[in-house]
Short mmCIF file of C-alpha atoms in Angstrom, two decimals:
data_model
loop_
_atom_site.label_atom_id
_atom_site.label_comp_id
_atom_site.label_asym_id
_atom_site.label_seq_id
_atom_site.Cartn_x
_atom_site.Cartn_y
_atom_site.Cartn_z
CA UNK L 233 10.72 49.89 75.75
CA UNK L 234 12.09 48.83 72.73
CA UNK L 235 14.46 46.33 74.13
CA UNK L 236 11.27 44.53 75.55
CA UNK L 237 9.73 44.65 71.99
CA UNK L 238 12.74 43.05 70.44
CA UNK L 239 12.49 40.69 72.60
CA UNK L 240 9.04 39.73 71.98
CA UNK L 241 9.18 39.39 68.45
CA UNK L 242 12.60 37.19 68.35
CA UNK L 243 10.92 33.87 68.98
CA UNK L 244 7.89 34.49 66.18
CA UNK L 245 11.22 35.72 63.71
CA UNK L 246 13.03 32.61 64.48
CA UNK L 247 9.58 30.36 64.63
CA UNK L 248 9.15 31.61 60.72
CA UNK L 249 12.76 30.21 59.83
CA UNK L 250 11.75 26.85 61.25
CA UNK L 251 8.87 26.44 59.50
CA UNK L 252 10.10 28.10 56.09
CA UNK L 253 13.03 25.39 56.14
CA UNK L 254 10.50 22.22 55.58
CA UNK L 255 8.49 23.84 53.38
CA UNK L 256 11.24 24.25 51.15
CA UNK L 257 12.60 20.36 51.63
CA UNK L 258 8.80 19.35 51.04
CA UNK L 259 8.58 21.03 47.54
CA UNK L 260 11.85 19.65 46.67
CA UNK L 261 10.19 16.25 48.05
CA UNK L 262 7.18 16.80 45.56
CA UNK L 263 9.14 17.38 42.50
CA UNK L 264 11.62 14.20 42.76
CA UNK L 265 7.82 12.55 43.46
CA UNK L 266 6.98 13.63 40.39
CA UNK L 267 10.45 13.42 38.62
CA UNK L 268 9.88 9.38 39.49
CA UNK L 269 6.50 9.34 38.39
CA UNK L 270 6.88 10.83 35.01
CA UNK L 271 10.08 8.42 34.39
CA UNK L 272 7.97 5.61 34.73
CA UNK L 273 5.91 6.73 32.30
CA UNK L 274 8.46 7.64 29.66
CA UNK L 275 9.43 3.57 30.47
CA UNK L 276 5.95 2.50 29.76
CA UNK L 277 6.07 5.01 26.39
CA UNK L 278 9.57 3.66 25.20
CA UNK L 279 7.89 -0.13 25.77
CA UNK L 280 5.27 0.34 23.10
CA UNK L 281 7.41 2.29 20.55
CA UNK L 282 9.57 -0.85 20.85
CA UNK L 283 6.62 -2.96 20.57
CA UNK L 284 5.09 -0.79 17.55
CA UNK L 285 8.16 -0.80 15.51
CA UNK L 286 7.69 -4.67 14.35
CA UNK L 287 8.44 -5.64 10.81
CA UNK L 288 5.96 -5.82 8.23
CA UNK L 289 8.03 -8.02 4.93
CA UNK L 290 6.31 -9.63 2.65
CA UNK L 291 7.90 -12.02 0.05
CA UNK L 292 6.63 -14.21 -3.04
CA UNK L 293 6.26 -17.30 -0.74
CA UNK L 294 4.31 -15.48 2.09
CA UNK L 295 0.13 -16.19 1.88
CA UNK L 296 -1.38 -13.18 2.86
CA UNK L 297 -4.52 -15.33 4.31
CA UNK L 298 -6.77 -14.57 7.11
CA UNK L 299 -5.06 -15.77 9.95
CA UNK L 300 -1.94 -13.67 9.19
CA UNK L 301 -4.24 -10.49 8.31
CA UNK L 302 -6.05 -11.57 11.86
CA UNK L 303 -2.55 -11.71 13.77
CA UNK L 304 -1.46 -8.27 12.77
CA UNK L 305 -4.86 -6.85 13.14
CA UNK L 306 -4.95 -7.71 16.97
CA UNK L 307 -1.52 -6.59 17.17
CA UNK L 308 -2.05 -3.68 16.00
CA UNK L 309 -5.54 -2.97 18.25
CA UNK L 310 -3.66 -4.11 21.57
CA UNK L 311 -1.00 -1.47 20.85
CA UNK L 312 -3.42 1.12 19.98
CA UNK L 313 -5.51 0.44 23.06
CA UNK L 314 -2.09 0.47 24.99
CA UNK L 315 -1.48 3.85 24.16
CA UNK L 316 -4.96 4.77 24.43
CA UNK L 317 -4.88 3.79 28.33
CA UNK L 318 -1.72 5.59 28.58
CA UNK L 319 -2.29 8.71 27.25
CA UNK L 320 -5.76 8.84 29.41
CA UNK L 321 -3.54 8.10 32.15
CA UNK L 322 -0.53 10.61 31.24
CA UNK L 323 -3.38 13.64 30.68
CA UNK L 324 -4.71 13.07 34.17
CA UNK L 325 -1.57 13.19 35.79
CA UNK L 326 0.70 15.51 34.34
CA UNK L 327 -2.45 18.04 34.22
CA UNK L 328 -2.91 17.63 37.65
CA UNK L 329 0.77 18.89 38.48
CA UNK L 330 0.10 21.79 36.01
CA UNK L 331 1.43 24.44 39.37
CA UNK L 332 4.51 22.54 40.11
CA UNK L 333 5.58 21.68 36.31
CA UNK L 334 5.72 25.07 35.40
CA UNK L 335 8.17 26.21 38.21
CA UNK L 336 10.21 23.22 37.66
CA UNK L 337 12.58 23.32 34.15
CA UNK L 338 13.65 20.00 34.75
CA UNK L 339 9.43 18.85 34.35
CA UNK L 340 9.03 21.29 31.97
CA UNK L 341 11.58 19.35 29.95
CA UNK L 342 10.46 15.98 30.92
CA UNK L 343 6.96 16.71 29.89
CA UNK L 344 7.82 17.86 26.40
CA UNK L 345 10.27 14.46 25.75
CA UNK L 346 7.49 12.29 26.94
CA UNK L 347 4.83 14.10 24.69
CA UNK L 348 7.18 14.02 21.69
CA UNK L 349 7.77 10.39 22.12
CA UNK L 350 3.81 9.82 22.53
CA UNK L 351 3.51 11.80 18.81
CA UNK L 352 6.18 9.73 17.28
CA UNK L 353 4.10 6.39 18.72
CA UNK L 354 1.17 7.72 17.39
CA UNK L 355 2.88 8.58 13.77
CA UNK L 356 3.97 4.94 13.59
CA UNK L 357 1.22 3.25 14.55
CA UNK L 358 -0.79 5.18 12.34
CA UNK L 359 1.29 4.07 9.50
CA UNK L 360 1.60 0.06 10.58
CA UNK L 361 -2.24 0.68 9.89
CA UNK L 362 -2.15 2.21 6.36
CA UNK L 363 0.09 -0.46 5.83
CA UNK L 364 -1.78 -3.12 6.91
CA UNK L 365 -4.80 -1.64 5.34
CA UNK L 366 -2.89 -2.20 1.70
CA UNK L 367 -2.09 -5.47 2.59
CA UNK L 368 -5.79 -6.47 2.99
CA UNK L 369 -6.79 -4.60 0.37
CA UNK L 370 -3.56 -6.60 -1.66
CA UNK L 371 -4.76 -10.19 -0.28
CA UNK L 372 -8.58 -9.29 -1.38
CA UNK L 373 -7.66 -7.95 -4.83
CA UNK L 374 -5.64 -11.01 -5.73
CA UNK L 375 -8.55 -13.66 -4.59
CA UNK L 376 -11.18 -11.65 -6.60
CA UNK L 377 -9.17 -10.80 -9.66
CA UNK L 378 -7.91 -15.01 -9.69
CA UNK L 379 -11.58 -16.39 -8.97
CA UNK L 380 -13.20 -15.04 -11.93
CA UNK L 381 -12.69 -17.21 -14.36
CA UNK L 382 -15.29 -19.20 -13.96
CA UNK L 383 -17.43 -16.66 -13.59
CA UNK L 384 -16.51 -14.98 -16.93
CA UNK L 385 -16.57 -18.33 -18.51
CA UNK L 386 -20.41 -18.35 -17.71
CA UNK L 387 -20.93 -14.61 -18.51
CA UNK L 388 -19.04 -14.76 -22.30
CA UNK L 389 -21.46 -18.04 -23.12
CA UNK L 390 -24.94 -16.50 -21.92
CA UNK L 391 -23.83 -13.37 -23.40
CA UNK L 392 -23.26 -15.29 -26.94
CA UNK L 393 -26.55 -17.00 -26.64
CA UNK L 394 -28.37 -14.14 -25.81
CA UNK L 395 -27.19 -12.28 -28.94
CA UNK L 396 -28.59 -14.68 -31.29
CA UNK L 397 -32.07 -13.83 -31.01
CA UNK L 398 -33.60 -10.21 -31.26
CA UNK L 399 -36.30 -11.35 -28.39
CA UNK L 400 -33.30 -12.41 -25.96
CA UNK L 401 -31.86 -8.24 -26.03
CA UNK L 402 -32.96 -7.69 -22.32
CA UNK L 403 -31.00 -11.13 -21.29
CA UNK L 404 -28.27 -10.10 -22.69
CA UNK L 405 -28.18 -6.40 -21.25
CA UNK L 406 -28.47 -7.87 -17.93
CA UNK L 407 -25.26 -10.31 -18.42
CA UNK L 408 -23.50 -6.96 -19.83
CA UNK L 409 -24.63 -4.77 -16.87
CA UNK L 410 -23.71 -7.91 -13.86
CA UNK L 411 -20.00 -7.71 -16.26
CA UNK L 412 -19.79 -4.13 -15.65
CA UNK L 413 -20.16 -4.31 -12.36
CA UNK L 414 -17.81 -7.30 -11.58
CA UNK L 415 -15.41 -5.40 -13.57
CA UNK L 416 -15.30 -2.11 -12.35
CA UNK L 417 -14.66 -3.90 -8.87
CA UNK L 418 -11.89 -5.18 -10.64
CA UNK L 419 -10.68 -2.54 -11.57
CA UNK L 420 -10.89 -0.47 -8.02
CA UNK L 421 -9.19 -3.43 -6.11
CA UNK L 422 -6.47 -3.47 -9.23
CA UNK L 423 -5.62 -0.24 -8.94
CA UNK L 424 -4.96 -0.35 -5.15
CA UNK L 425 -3.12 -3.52 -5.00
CA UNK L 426 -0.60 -1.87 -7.58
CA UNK L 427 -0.37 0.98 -4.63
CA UNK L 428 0.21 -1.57 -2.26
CA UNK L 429 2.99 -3.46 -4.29
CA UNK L 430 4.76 -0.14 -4.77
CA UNK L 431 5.04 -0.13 -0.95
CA UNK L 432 5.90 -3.58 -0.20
CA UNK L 433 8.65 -4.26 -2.97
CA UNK L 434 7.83 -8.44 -1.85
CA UNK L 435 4.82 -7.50 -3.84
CA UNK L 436 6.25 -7.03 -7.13
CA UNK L 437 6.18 -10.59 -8.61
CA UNK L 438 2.36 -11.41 -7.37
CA UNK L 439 1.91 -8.38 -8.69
CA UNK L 440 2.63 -9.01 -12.28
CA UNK L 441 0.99 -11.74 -12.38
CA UNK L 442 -2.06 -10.27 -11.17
CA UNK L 443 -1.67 -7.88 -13.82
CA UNK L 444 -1.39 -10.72 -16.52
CA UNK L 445 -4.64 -11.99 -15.49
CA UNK L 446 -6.38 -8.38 -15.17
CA UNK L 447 -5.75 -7.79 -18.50
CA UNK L 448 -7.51 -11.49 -19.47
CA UNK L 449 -10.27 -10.06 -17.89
CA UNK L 450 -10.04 -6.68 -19.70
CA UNK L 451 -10.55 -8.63 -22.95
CA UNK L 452 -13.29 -10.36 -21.89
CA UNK L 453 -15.19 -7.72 -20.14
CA UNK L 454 -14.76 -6.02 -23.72
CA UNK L 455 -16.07 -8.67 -25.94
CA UNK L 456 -19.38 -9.33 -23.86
CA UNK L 457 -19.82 -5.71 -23.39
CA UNK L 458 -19.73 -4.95 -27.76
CA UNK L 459 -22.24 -8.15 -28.21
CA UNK L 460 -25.02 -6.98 -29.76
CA UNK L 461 -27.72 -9.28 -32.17
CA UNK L 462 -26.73 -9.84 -35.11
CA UNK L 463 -28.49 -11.43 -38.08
CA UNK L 464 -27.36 -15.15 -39.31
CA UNK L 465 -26.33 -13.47 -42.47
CA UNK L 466 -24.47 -10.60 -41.21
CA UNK L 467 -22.37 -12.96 -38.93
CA UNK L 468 -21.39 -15.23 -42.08
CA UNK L 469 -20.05 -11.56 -43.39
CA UNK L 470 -18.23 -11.06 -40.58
CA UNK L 471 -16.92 -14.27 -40.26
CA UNK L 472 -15.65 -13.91 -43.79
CA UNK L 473 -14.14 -10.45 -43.41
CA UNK L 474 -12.47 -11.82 -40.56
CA UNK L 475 -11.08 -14.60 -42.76
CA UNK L 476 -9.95 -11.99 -45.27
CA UNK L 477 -8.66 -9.80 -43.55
CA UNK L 478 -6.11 -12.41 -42.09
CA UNK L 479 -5.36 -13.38 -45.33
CA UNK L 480 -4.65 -10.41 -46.63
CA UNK L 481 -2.38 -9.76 -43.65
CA UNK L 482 -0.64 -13.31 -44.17
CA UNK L 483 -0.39 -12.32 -48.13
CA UNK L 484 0.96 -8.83 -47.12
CA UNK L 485 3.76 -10.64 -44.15
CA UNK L 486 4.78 -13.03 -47.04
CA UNK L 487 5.72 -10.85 -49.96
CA UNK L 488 7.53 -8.46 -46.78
CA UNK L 489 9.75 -11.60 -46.16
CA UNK L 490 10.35 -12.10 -49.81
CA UNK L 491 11.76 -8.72 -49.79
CA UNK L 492 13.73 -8.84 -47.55
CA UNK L 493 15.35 -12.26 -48.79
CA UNK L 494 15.95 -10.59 -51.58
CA UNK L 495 17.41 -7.51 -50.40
CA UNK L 496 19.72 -10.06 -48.74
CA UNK L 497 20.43 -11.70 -51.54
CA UNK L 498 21.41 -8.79 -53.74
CA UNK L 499 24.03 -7.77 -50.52
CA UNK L 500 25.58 -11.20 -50.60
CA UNK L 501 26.00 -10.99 -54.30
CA UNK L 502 27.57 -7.79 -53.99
CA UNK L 503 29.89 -9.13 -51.36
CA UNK L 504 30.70 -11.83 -53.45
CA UNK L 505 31.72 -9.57 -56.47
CA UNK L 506 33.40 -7.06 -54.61
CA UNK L 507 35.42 -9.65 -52.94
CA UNK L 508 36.14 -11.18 -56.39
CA UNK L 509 37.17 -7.66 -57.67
CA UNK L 510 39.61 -7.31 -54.61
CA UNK L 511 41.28 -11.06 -55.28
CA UNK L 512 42.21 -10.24 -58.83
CA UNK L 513 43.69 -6.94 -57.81
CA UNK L 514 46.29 -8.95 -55.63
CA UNK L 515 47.85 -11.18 -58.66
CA UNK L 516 51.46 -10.18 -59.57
CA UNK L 517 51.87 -7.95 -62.77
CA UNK L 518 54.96 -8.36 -65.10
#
């Protein structure tokens, strides 16, 4: 009786061992699927960290125009669209072999390369942005700050006119406050152009000489902004304090010079005798 039983079950034992067998070589099937799959990614990744990694040098000669501003700007938007598509893409897929990942080490390890190398991408395009953000920021500084003369030109001589005359006070307030307001724009856009020069080193000499004509503008922006009216009288007194007081600082430079000729003088005297002194000291004695 139990013979017959045996007997029975050996072809469902040995049907089991069959079909076990493929299952196994289709798993192993399914991960080098996805082995290929995610390599093909980690290509497509290592492409635009290549691609993002471009150099962004700026010398004296370079002009940081529009067109150039344009060219990195679309650069920069392809790449981050690139790895927008691709990180849609890589979030679909590699969620949707969530079961088989996490019995695989090999995917397990794959998974974490590819997603630090997507982080790293994403930390370097982030800061080709901040760069080119200071660049812009450079390149708009530089044309305001150099095309205000003409401007301030106009402001200093309506704000001169406008002080003559008691009646003309609300004229001249609004030159001051249309001043203040060009100049504290100034001032914003100087102050990040001298972060952007500190990190493009190319900067440095543009730089300087934005700096040179900042500070024209400072003194300008001052003199408009203390103009108040003044009687005819009281501008004859300060004309002539003005006068005096140079005078007074030419008198006081001229005796200083004096003094110190004659502090020189008295040394080279001294010299003189001393030497003198030390010449008679070498005759022979008898």
């Amino acid at each position: 009786m139990l013979l017959m039983a045996f007997l029975t079950l050996m072809p469902l034992v040995a049907g089991a061992q069959e079909s076990a067998a493929p299952a196994e070589e289709d798993l192993e099937s399914t991960y080098m699927d996805i082995q290929e799959r995610m390599l093909l990614f980690e290509e497509e990744l290592n492409q635009l960290y290549a691609l993002s990694r471009f150099q962004m040098n700026i010398d004296l000669e370079m002009p940081l125009n529009a067109s150039l501003l344009d060219a990195v700007s679309n650069r920069l938007n392809s790449l981050s669209n690139a790895l927008n598509s691709f990180s849609v893409r890589w979030n679909t897929y590699s969620q949707a072999q969530q079961v088989y990942v996490a019995d695989n080490d090999s995917l397990l390890n794959k998974v974490a390369q590819i997603q630090q190398m997507q982080q790293i991408v994403t930390d370097t395009l982030t800061v080709r942005q901040q760069q080119y953000e200071q660049l812009s920021t450079f390149s708009k500084a530089e044309r305001f700050i150099w095309g205000q003369d003409k401007k301030y030109r106009k402001l200093y001589q309506d704000a001169t006119k406008y002080s003559l005359s008691p009646k003309l006070a609300s004229q001249l307030e609004k030159v001051k406050a249309e001043e203040a307001n060009i100049f504290t724009e100034a001032q914003t856009l100087f102050a990040q152009a001298k972060e952007a020069a500190e990190a493009f080193p190319g900067l440095e000499v543009r730089m300087k000489g934005m700096e040179k004509k900042f500070i024209e503008l400072q003194s300008v922006s001052t003199k408009i902004q203390e103009m108040v009216y003044k009687p005819f009288i009281q501008r004859i007194k300060d004309y002539l304090i003005g006068l005096a007081a140079v005078a007074i600082l030419m008198m006081f430079f001229n005796l200083f010079a004096q003094k110190l000729k004659q502090i020189k003088a008295a040394r080279d005297q001294a010299k003189k005798l001393k030497e003198s002194m030390m010449g008679q000291r070498d005759y022979p004695t008898i």
